[in-house]
């Protein structure tokens, strides 16, 4: 709960959002793919963050998140993010 609270864009702390995006793969490895649903909404918020550096951080770790989630969850939950990243700024594109 504290991780998801820190990643909330209402906090308006740019460094905190970027740190959450950077550490999200490690948090997912720690809690395991069976608890992905607890992070899914946080991931979606960070994918749509107004700061391109937050989005870039997630786009560069997409393969690690997919590896942890496995092919079924990756197809369903990460494909929309991948498509957004492809349409994003050049700095963010995968």
CSV table of N, CA, C and O in Angstrom, one decimal:
chain,number,residue,atom,x,y,z
A,1,UNK,N,0.8,-1.2,0.0
A,1,UNK,CA,0.0,0.0,0.0
A,1,UNK,C,0.8,1.3,0.0
A,1,UNK,O,0.5,2.2,-0.6
A,2,UNK,N,2.0,1.2,0.7
A,2,UNK,CA,2.8,2.5,0.8
A,2,UNK,C,3.4,2.7,-0.6
A,2,UNK,O,3.6,3.9,-1.0
A,3,UNK,N,3.8,1.7,-1.3
A,3,UNK,CA,4.4,1.9,-2.6
A,3,UNK,C,3.4,2.5,-3.6
A,3,UNK,O,3.7,3.5,-4.3
A,4,UNK,N,2.2,2.0,-3.6
A,4,UNK,CA,1.2,2.5,-4.4
A,4,UNK,C,0.8,4.0,-4.1
A,4,UNK,O,0.5,4.8,-4.9
A,5,UNK,N,0.8,4.3,-2.8
A,5,UNK,CA,0.5,5.6,-2.3
A,5,UNK,C,1.6,6.6,-2.8
A,5,UNK,O,1.4,7.7,-3.2
A,6,UNK,N,2.9,6.2,-2.7
A,6,UNK,CA,4.0,7.0,-3.2
A,6,UNK,C,3.9,7.3,-4.7
A,6,UNK,O,4.3,8.4,-5.1
A,7,UNK,N,3.4,6.4,-5.4
A,7,UNK,CA,3.4,6.5,-6.9
A,7,UNK,C,2.2,7.4,-7.4
A,7,UNK,O,2.1,7.7,-8.5
A,8,UNK,N,1.3,7.7,-6.5
A,8,UNK,CA,0.1,8.5,-6.8
A,8,UNK,C,0.5,9.8,-7.3
A,8,UNK,O,1.2,10.6,-6.7
A,9,UNK,N,0.0,10.2,-8.5
A,9,UNK,CA,0.4,11.5,-9.1
A,9,UNK,C,-0.1,12.7,-8.3
A,9,UNK,O,0.4,13.8,-8.4
A,10,UNK,N,-1.0,12.5,-7.4
A,10,UNK,CA,-1.5,13.6,-6.5
A,10,UNK,C,-0.4,14.1,-5.6
A,10,UNK,O,-0.5,15.2,-5.1
A,11,UNK,N,0.6,13.2,-5.4
A,11,UNK,CA,1.7,13.7,-4.5
A,11,UNK,C,2.5,14.8,-5.1
A,11,UNK,O,3.1,15.6,-4.4
A,12,UNK,N,2.5,14.9,-6.4
A,12,UNK,CA,3.2,15.9,-7.2
A,12,UNK,C,4.7,16.0,-6.8
A,12,UNK,O,5.4,17.0,-7.0
A,13,UNK,N,5.3,14.9,-6.4
A,13,UNK,CA,6.7,14.8,-6.2
A,13,UNK,C,7.3,14.1,-7.4
A,13,UNK,O,7.2,12.9,-7.5
A,14,UNK,N,8.0,14.9,-8.2
A,14,UNK,CA,8.5,14.3,-9.5
A,14,UNK,C,9.6,13.3,-9.2
A,14,UNK,O,9.6,12.2,-9.9
A,15,UNK,N,10.4,13.5,-8.2
A,15,UNK,CA,11.5,12.5,-8.0
A,15,UNK,C,10.9,11.2,-7.4
A,15,UNK,O,11.4,10.1,-7.7
A,16,UNK,N,9.9,11.3,-6.6
A,16,UNK,CA,9.2,10.1,-6.0
A,16,UNK,C,8.6,9.3,-7.1
A,16,UNK,O,8.7,8.1,-7.1
A,17,UNK,N,7.9,9.9,-8.0
A,17,UNK,CA,7.2,9.2,-9.1
A,17,UNK,C,8.3,8.4,-10.0
A,17,UNK,O,8.1,7.3,-10.4
A,18,UNK,N,9.4,9.1,-10.3
A,18,UNK,CA,10.4,8.5,-11.1
A,18,UNK,C,11.1,7.3,-10.3
A,18,UNK,O,11.4,6.3,-10.9
A,19,UNK,N,11.3,7.5,-9.0
A,19,UNK,CA,11.8,6.4,-8.2
A,19,UNK,C,10.9,5.2,-8.1
A,19,UNK,O,11.3,4.1,-8.2
A,20,UNK,N,9.6,5.5,-8.1
A,20,UNK,CA,8.6,4.4,-8.1
A,20,UNK,C,8.7,3.7,-9.4
A,20,UNK,O,8.6,2.4,-9.5
A,21,UNK,N,8.8,4.4,-10.5
A,21,UNK,CA,8.8,3.8,-11.8
A,21,UNK,C,10.1,2.9,-11.9
A,21,UNK,O,10.1,1.8,-12.5
A,22,UNK,N,11.2,3.5,-11.4
A,22,UNK,CA,12.5,2.8,-11.5
A,22,UNK,C,12.5,1.5,-10.7
A,22,UNK,O,13.0,0.4,-11.1
A,23,UNK,N,11.8,1.5,-9.5
A,23,UNK,CA,11.8,0.4,-8.6
A,23,UNK,C,10.7,-0.6,-8.8
A,23,UNK,O,10.7,-1.7,-8.2
A,24,UNK,N,9.7,-0.2,-9.7
A,24,UNK,CA,8.6,-1.1,-9.9
A,24,UNK,C,9.0,-2.5,-10.3
A,24,UNK,O,8.4,-3.5,-9.7
A,25,UNK,N,9.9,-2.8,-11.2
A,25,UNK,CA,10.3,-4.1,-11.5
A,25,UNK,C,10.8,-4.9,-10.3
A,25,UNK,O,10.5,-6.1,-10.1
A,26,UNK,N,11.6,-4.3,-9.5
A,26,UNK,CA,12.1,-5.0,-8.3
A,26,UNK,C,11.0,-5.3,-7.3
A,26,UNK,O,11.0,-6.3,-6.7
A,27,UNK,N,10.1,-4.3,-7.1
A,27,UNK,CA,8.9,-4.6,-6.3
A,27,UNK,C,8.1,-5.8,-6.8
A,27,UNK,O,7.7,-6.7,-6.0
A,28,UNK,N,7.9,-5.8,-8.1
A,28,UNK,CA,7.2,-7.0,-8.7
A,28,UNK,C,7.9,-8.3,-8.5
A,28,UNK,O,7.3,-9.3,-8.2
A,29,UNK,N,9.3,-8.3,-8.7
A,29,UNK,CA,10.0,-9.5,-8.4
A,29,UNK,C,9.9,-9.9,-7.0
A,29,UNK,O,9.7,-11.1,-6.7
A,30,UNK,N,9.9,-9.0,-6.1
A,30,UNK,CA,9.8,-9.3,-4.6
A,30,UNK,C,8.4,-9.9,-4.3
A,30,UNK,O,8.3,-10.9,-3.5
A,31,UNK,N,7.3,-9.3,-4.8
A,31,UNK,CA,6.0,-9.8,-4.4
A,31,UNK,C,5.5,-10.9,-5.3
A,31,UNK,O,4.6,-11.6,-4.9
A,32,UNK,N,6.1,-11.0,-6.5
A,32,UNK,CA,5.7,-12.1,-7.4
A,32,UNK,C,4.5,-11.7,-8.3
A,32,UNK,O,3.7,-10.9,-8.0
A,33,UNK,N,4.4,-12.4,-9.4
A,33,UNK,CA,3.4,-12.1,-10.4
A,33,UNK,C,2.0,-12.4,-9.9
A,33,UNK,O,1.0,-11.8,-10.3
A,34,UNK,N,1.9,-13.3,-8.9
A,34,UNK,CA,0.5,-13.6,-8.3
A,34,UNK,C,-0.1,-12.4,-7.6
A,34,UNK,O,-1.3,-12.3,-7.4
A,35,UNK,N,0.7,-11.4,-7.3
A,35,UNK,CA,0.2,-10.2,-6.6
A,35,UNK,C,0.3,-9.0,-7.5
A,35,UNK,O,0.1,-7.8,-7.1
A,36,UNK,N,0.4,-9.2,-8.8
A,36,UNK,CA,0.5,-8.1,-9.9
A,36,UNK,C,-0.7,-7.2,-9.8
A,36,UNK,O,-0.7,-6.0,-10.0
A,37,UNK,N,-1.9,-7.8,-9.5
A,37,UNK,CA,-3.2,-7.0,-9.5
A,37,UNK,C,-3.1,-5.9,-8.5
A,37,UNK,O,-3.7,-4.9,-8.6
A,38,UNK,N,-2.2,-6.1,-7.4
A,38,UNK,CA,-2.1,-5.0,-6.4
A,38,UNK,C,-1.3,-3.8,-7.0
A,38,UNK,O,-1.4,-2.7,-6.5
A,39,UNK,N,-0.4,-4.1,-8.0
A,39,UNK,CA,0.4,-3.1,-8.6
A,39,UNK,C,-0.1,-2.5,-9.9
A,39,UNK,O,0.3,-1.5,-10.4
A,40,UNK,N,-1.1,-3.2,-10.5
A,40,UNK,CA,-1.6,-2.9,-11.9
A,40,UNK,C,-2.0,-1.5,-12.0
A,40,UNK,O,-1.7,-0.8,-12.9
A,41,UNK,N,-2.9,-1.0,-11.1
A,41,UNK,CA,-3.4,0.4,-11.1
A,41,UNK,C,-2.2,1.4,-11.0
A,41,UNK,O,-2.2,2.4,-11.7
A,42,UNK,N,-1.3,1.1,-10.1
A,42,UNK,CA,-0.1,2.0,-10.0
A,42,UNK,C,0.7,2.0,-11.2
A,42,UNK,O,1.1,3.1,-11.7
A,43,UNK,N,0.9,0.9,-11.9
A,43,UNK,CA,1.6,0.8,-13.1
A,43,UNK,C,0.9,1.7,-14.2
A,43,UNK,O,1.5,2.5,-14.9
A,44,UNK,N,-0.4,1.5,-14.3
A,44,UNK,CA,-1.2,2.3,-15.2
A,44,UNK,C,-1.1,3.8,-15.0
A,44,UNK,O,-1.0,4.6,-15.9
A,45,UNK,N,-1.1,4.2,-13.7
A,45,UNK,CA,-0.9,5.6,-13.4
A,45,UNK,C,0.4,6.1,-13.8
A,45,UNK,O,0.6,7.2,-14.4
A,46,UNK,N,1.5,5.3,-13.6
A,46,UNK,CA,2.8,5.8,-13.9
A,46,UNK,C,3.0,5.8,-15.5
A,46,UNK,O,3.7,6.6,-16.0
A,47,UNK,N,2.4,4.8,-16.2
A,47,UNK,CA,2.5,4.8,-17.6
A,47,UNK,C,1.9,6.1,-18.2
A,47,UNK,O,2.4,6.5,-19.3
A,48,UNK,N,0.9,6.7,-17.6
A,48,UNK,CA,0.3,7.9,-18.1
A,48,UNK,C,0.7,9.1,-17.4
A,48,UNK,O,0.1,10.2,-17.5
A,49,UNK,N,1.8,9.0,-16.6
A,49,UNK,CA,2.3,10.2,-15.9
A,49,UNK,C,2.7,11.3,-16.8
A,49,UNK,O,3.1,11.1,-18.0
A,50,UNK,N,2.5,12.6,-16.4
A,50,UNK,CA,2.7,13.7,-17.3
A,50,UNK,C,4.2,13.9,-17.5
A,50,UNK,O,4.6,14.5,-18.5
A,51,UNK,N,5.1,13.4,-16.7
A,51,UNK,CA,6.5,13.5,-16.8
A,51,UNK,C,7.1,12.4,-17.8
A,51,UNK,O,6.9,11.3,-17.5
A,52,UNK,N,7.7,12.9,-18.8
A,52,UNK,CA,8.2,11.9,-19.8
A,52,UNK,C,9.3,11.0,-19.2
A,52,UNK,O,9.5,9.9,-19.6
A,53,UNK,N,10.1,11.5,-18.2
A,53,UNK,CA,11.1,10.7,-17.6
A,53,UNK,C,10.6,9.5,-16.8
A,53,UNK,O,11.2,8.5,-16.8
A,54,UNK,N,9.4,9.7,-16.2
A,54,UNK,CA,8.7,8.6,-15.6
A,54,UNK,C,8.3,7.5,-16.6
A,54,UNK,O,8.6,6.3,-16.4
A,55,UNK,N,7.7,8.0,-17.7
A,55,UNK,CA,7.3,7.1,-18.7
A,55,UNK,C,8.4,6.4,-19.4
A,55,UNK,O,8.4,5.2,-19.7
A,56,UNK,N,9.5,7.1,-19.6
A,56,UNK,CA,10.7,6.5,-20.2
A,56,UNK,C,11.3,5.4,-19.3
A,56,UNK,O,11.7,4.4,-19.8
A,57,UNK,N,11.3,5.7,-18.0
A,57,UNK,CA,11.8,4.7,-17.1
A,57,UNK,C,11.0,3.4,-17.2
A,57,UNK,O,11.6,2.3,-17.3
A,58,UNK,N,9.7,3.5,-17.3
A,58,UNK,CA,8.9,2.3,-17.5
A,58,UNK,C,9.0,1.7,-18.8
A,58,UNK,O,9.0,0.4,-18.9
A,59,UNK,N,9.2,2.5,-19.9
A,59,UNK,CA,9.3,1.9,-21.2
A,59,UNK,C,10.6,1.1,-21.3
A,59,UNK,O,10.7,0.1,-22.0
A,60,UNK,N,11.6,1.5,-20.6
A,60,UNK,CA,12.9,0.8,-20.6
A,60,UNK,C,13.0,-0.4,-19.8
A,60,UNK,O,13.9,-1.2,-19.9
A,61,UNK,N,12.0,-0.5,-18.9
A,61,UNK,CA,11.9,-1.7,-18.0
A,61,UNK,C,10.8,-2.7,-18.4
A,61,UNK,O,10.5,-3.7,-17.8
A,62,UNK,N,10.1,-2.4,-19.5
A,62,UNK,CA,9.0,-3.2,-20.0
A,62,UNK,C,9.3,-4.7,-20.1
A,62,UNK,O,8.6,-5.5,-19.7
A,63,UNK,N,10.5,-4.9,-20.7
A,63,UNK,CA,10.9,-6.3,-20.9
A,63,UNK,C,11.1,-7.1,-19.6
A,63,UNK,O,10.8,-8.3,-19.5
A,64,UNK,N,11.6,-6.4,-18.6
A,64,UNK,CA,11.8,-7.0,-17.3
A,64,UNK,C,10.4,-7.3,-16.6
A,64,UNK,O,10.3,-8.4,-16.0
A,65,UNK,N,9.5,-6.4,-16.7
A,65,UNK,CA,8.2,-6.6,-16.1
A,65,UNK,C,7.5,-7.7,-16.8
A,65,UNK,O,6.9,-8.6,-16.2
A,66,UNK,N,7.6,-7.8,-18.1
A,66,UNK,CA,7.1,-8.9,-18.9
A,66,UNK,C,7.7,-10.2,-18.6
A,66,UNK,O,7.0,-11.2,-18.5
A,67,UNK,N,8.9,-10.3,-18.3
A,67,UNK,CA,9.6,-11.5,-17.9
A,67,UNK,C,9.1,-12.0,-16.6
A,67,UNK,O,8.8,-13.2,-16.5
A,68,UNK,N,8.8,-11.1,-15.7
A,68,UNK,CA,8.3,-11.6,-14.4
A,68,UNK,C,6.9,-12.0,-14.5
A,68,UNK,O,6.4,-13.0,-13.9
A,69,UNK,N,6.1,-11.3,-15.2
A,69,UNK,CA,4.6,-11.6,-15.3
A,69,UNK,C,4.4,-12.8,-16.1
A,69,UNK,O,3.4,-13.5,-15.9
A,70,UNK,N,5.2,-13.1,-17.1
A,70,UNK,CA,4.9,-14.2,-18.0
A,70,UNK,C,4.1,-13.8,-19.2
A,70,UNK,O,3.5,-12.7,-19.2
A,71,UNK,N,4.0,-14.7,-20.2
A,71,UNK,CA,3.4,-14.3,-21.5
A,71,UNK,C,1.9,-13.9,-21.4
A,71,UNK,O,1.4,-13.0,-22.1
A,72,UNK,N,1.2,-14.7,-20.6
A,72,UNK,CA,-0.3,-14.4,-20.5
A,72,UNK,C,-0.6,-13.0,-20.0
A,72,UNK,O,-1.4,-12.3,-20.6
A,73,UNK,N,-0.1,-12.7,-18.8
A,73,UNK,CA,-0.3,-11.4,-18.2
A,73,UNK,C,0.3,-10.3,-19.0
A,73,UNK,O,-0.3,-9.2,-19.1
A,74,UNK,N,1.5,-10.6,-19.5
A,74,UNK,CA,2.1,-9.5,-20.3
A,74,UNK,C,1.3,-9.1,-21.6
A,74,UNK,O,1.2,-8.0,-21.9
A,75,UNK,N,0.7,-10.1,-22.2
A,75,UNK,CA,-0.1,-9.8,-23.4
A,75,UNK,C,-1.3,-9.0,-23.0
A,75,UNK,O,-1.6,-8.0,-23.7
A,76,UNK,N,-1.9,-9.3,-21.9
A,76,UNK,CA,-3.2,-8.6,-21.5
A,76,UNK,C,-2.9,-7.2,-20.9
A,76,UNK,O,-3.5,-6.2,-21.3
A,77,UNK,N,-1.9,-7.2,-20.0
A,77,UNK,CA,-1.7,-6.0,-19.2
A,77,UNK,C,-0.6,-5.0,-19.7
A,77,UNK,O,-0.6,-3.9,-19.4
A,78,UNK,N,0.4,-5.5,-20.5
A,78,UNK,CA,1.5,-4.7,-20.9
A,78,UNK,C,1.4,-4.2,-22.3
A,78,UNK,O,2.0,-3.2,-22.7
A,79,UNK,N,0.6,-4.9,-23.1
A,79,UNK,CA,0.5,-4.5,-24.5
A,79,UNK,C,-0.1,-3.1,-24.7
A,79,UNK,O,0.4,-2.3,-25.5
A,80,UNK,N,-1.1,-2.7,-23.9
A,80,UNK,CA,-1.6,-1.3,-24.1
A,80,UNK,C,-0.5,-0.3,-23.7
A,80,UNK,O,-0.4,0.7,-24.4
A,81,UNK,N,0.3,-0.6,-22.7
A,81,UNK,CA,1.4,0.3,-22.3
A,81,UNK,C,2.4,0.4,-23.5
A,81,UNK,O,2.9,1.5,-23.8
A,82,UNK,N,2.7,-0.7,-24.0
A,82,UNK,CA,3.7,-0.8,-25.1
A,82,UNK,C,3.2,0.1,-26.3
A,82,UNK,O,4.0,0.8,-26.9
A,83,UNK,N,1.9,0.0,-26.6
A,83,UNK,CA,1.4,0.8,-27.7
A,83,UNK,C,1.4,2.3,-27.4
A,83,UNK,O,1.7,3.1,-28.3
A,84,UNK,N,1.2,2.6,-26.2
A,84,UNK,CA,1.3,4.0,-25.8
A,84,UNK,C,2.7,4.5,-25.9
A,84,UNK,O,3.0,5.6,-26.4
A,85,UNK,N,3.7,3.7,-25.4
A,85,UNK,CA,5.1,4.1,-25.5
A,85,UNK,C,5.5,4.3,-27.0
A,85,UNK,O,6.3,5.2,-27.3
A,86,UNK,N,5.0,3.5,-27.9
A,86,UNK,CA,5.4,3.7,-29.3
A,86,UNK,C,4.9,5.0,-29.9
A,86,UNK,O,5.5,5.5,-30.8
A,87,UNK,N,3.8,5.5,-29.3
A,87,UNK,CA,3.3,6.8,-29.8
A,87,UNK,C,3.8,8.0,-29.0
A,87,UNK,O,3.4,9.1,-29.3
A,88,UNK,N,4.6,7.8,-28.0
A,88,UNK,CA,5.0,8.8,-27.1
A,88,UNK,C,6.2,9.6,-27.8
A,88,UNK,O,6.6,9.4,-28.9
A,89,UNK,N,6.8,10.5,-27.0
A,89,UNK,CA,7.9,11.3,-27.4
A,89,UNK,C,9.1,10.4,-27.7
A,89,UNK,O,9.2,9.2,-27.3
A,90,UNK,N,10.0,10.9,-28.6
A,90,UNK,CA,11.2,10.1,-28.9
A,90,UNK,C,12.0,9.6,-27.7
A,90,UNK,O,12.5,8.5,-27.7
A,91,UNK,N,12.0,10.4,-26.7
A,91,UNK,CA,12.8,10.0,-25.5
A,91,UNK,C,12.1,8.8,-24.8
A,91,UNK,O,12.8,8.2,-24.0
A,92,UNK,N,10.9,8.6,-25.0
A,92,UNK,CA,10.1,7.6,-24.3
A,92,UNK,C,10.0,6.3,-25.1
A,92,UNK,O,10.0,5.2,-24.5
A,93,UNK,N,10.0,6.4,-26.4
A,93,UNK,CA,9.7,5.3,-27.2
A,93,UNK,C,10.6,4.1,-26.9
A,93,UNK,O,11.8,4.2,-26.6
A,94,UNK,N,10.0,2.9,-27.0
A,94,UNK,CA,10.7,1.7,-26.7
A,94,UNK,C,11.6,1.4,-27.8
A,94,UNK,O,11.3,1.6,-29.0
